[in-house]
mmCIF file of N, CA and C in Angstrom:
data_model
loop_
_atom_site.group_PDB
_atom_site.id
_atom_site.type_symbol
_atom_site.label_atom_id
_atom_site.label_comp_id
_atom_site.label_asym_id
_atom_site.label_seq_id
_atom_site.Cartn_x
_atom_site.Cartn_y
_atom_site.Cartn_z
ATOM 1 N N MET A 1 0.840 -1.203 0.000
ATOM 2 C CA MET A 1 0.000 0.000 0.000
ATOM 3 C C MET A 1 0.879 1.259 0.000
ATOM 4 N N ASN A 2 2.044 1.167 0.620
ATOM 5 C CA ASN A 2 2.947 2.326 0.655
ATOM 6 C C ASN A 2 3.378 2.730 -0.748
ATOM 7 N N THR A 3 3.407 1.762 -1.670
ATOM 8 C CA THR A 3 3.831 2.076 -3.033
ATOM 9 C C THR A 3 2.949 3.171 -3.612
ATOM 10 N N ILE A 4 1.638 3.105 -3.347
ATOM 11 C CA ILE A 4 0.716 4.108 -3.890
ATOM 12 C C ILE A 4 1.086 5.482 -3.338
ATOM 13 N N VAL A 5 1.399 5.543 -2.054
ATOM 14 C CA VAL A 5 1.743 6.822 -1.426
ATOM 15 C C VAL A 5 2.999 7.389 -2.079
ATOM 16 N N CYS A 6 3.999 6.537 -2.295
ATOM 17 C CA CYS A 6 5.257 7.011 -2.898
ATOM 18 C C CYS A 6 4.993 7.563 -4.299
ATOM 19 N N ILE A 7 4.159 6.858 -5.072
ATOM 20 C CA ILE A 7 3.890 7.308 -6.438
ATOM 21 C C ILE A 7 3.035 8.585 -6.406
ATOM 22 N N SER A 8 2.080 8.634 -5.474
ATOM 23 C CA SER A 8 1.196 9.799 -5.396
ATOM 24 C C SER A 8 1.944 11.008 -4.868
ATOM 25 N N GLN A 9 2.859 10.787 -3.932
ATOM 26 C CA GLN A 9 3.580 11.922 -3.344
ATOM 27 C C GLN A 9 5.087 11.733 -3.499
ATOM 28 N N PRO A 10 5.619 11.967 -4.693
ATOM 29 C CA PRO A 10 7.070 11.856 -4.912
ATOM 30 C C PRO A 10 7.782 13.074 -4.338
ATOM 31 N N THR A 11 7.722 13.224 -3.014
ATOM 32 C CA THR A 11 8.325 14.393 -2.377
ATOM 33 C C THR A 11 9.832 14.360 -2.547
ATOM 34 N N ARG A 12 10.428 13.197 -2.433
ATOM 35 C CA ARG A 12 11.895 13.103 -2.560
ATOM 36 C C ARG A 12 12.272 12.719 -3.981
ATOM 37 N N GLY A 13 13.367 13.264 -4.466
ATOM 38 C CA GLY A 13 13.815 12.961 -5.833
ATOM 39 C C GLY A 13 14.008 11.461 -6.001
ATOM 40 N N GLY A 14 14.526 10.795 -4.968
ATOM 41 C CA GLY A 14 14.753 9.352 -5.054
ATOM 42 C C GLY A 14 13.440 8.597 -5.208
ATOM 43 N N ASN A 15 12.386 9.113 -4.590
ATOM 44 C CA ASN A 15 11.088 8.434 -4.672
ATOM 45 C C ASN A 15 10.621 8.300 -6.113
ATOM 46 N N GLU A 16 10.936 9.294 -6.918
ATOM 47 C CA GLU A 16 10.504 9.235 -8.329
ATOM 48 C C GLU A 16 11.080 7.991 -8.993
ATOM 49 N N ALA A 17 12.373 7.769 -8.802
ATOM 50 C CA ALA A 17 13.023 6.597 -9.402
ATOM 51 C C ALA A 17 12.390 5.330 -8.831
ATOM 52 N N VAL A 18 12.148 5.325 -7.532
ATOM 53 C CA VAL A 18 11.547 4.145 -6.892
ATOM 54 C C VAL A 18 10.161 3.900 -7.471
ATOM 55 N N ALA A 19 9.388 4.970 -7.617
ATOM 56 C CA ALA A 19 8.034 4.825 -8.146
ATOM 57 C C ALA A 19 8.085 4.213 -9.546
ATOM 58 N N LYS A 20 9.021 4.678 -10.364
ATOM 59 C CA LYS A 20 9.133 4.149 -11.728
ATOM 60 C C LYS A 20 9.456 2.662 -11.682
ATOM 61 N N ARG A 21 10.367 2.291 -10.789
ATOM 62 C CA ARG A 21 10.755 0.878 -10.691
ATOM 63 C C ARG A 21 9.562 0.059 -10.203
ATOM 64 N N LEU A 22 8.821 0.603 -9.250
ATOM 65 C CA LEU A 22 7.662 -0.121 -8.729
ATOM 66 C C LEU A 22 6.631 -0.292 -9.840
ATOM 67 N N LYS A 23 6.407 0.768 -10.601
ATOM 68 C CA LYS A 23 5.441 0.685 -11.708
ATOM 69 C C LYS A 23 5.877 -0.400 -12.684
ATOM 70 N N ALA A 24 7.156 -0.407 -13.037
ATOM 71 C CA ALA A 24 7.670 -1.406 -13.984
ATOM 72 C C ALA A 24 7.435 -2.803 -13.410
ATOM 73 N N ALA A 25 7.684 -2.967 -12.111
ATOM 74 C CA ALA A 25 7.500 -4.280 -11.488
ATOM 75 C C ALA A 25 6.036 -4.691 -11.571
ATOM 76 N N HIS A 26 5.136 -3.739 -11.345
ATOM 77 C CA HIS A 26 3.705 -4.058 -11.409
ATOM 78 C C HIS A 26 3.305 -4.453 -12.826
ATOM 79 N N ILE A 27 3.841 -3.741 -13.804
ATOM 80 C CA ILE A 27 3.504 -4.035 -15.204
ATOM 81 C C ILE A 27 4.013 -5.433 -15.560
ATOM 82 N N GLU A 28 5.242 -5.719 -15.113
ATOM 83 C CA GLU A 28 5.803 -7.034 -15.383
ATOM 84 C C GLU A 28 5.147 -8.005 -14.431
#
């Protein structure tokens, strides 16, 4: 569930990269 929060609120620059990786993992 935290993944949604990270993607919704990319407050930290690192979170953006993490969100992208999480999205890719979900797609795969």
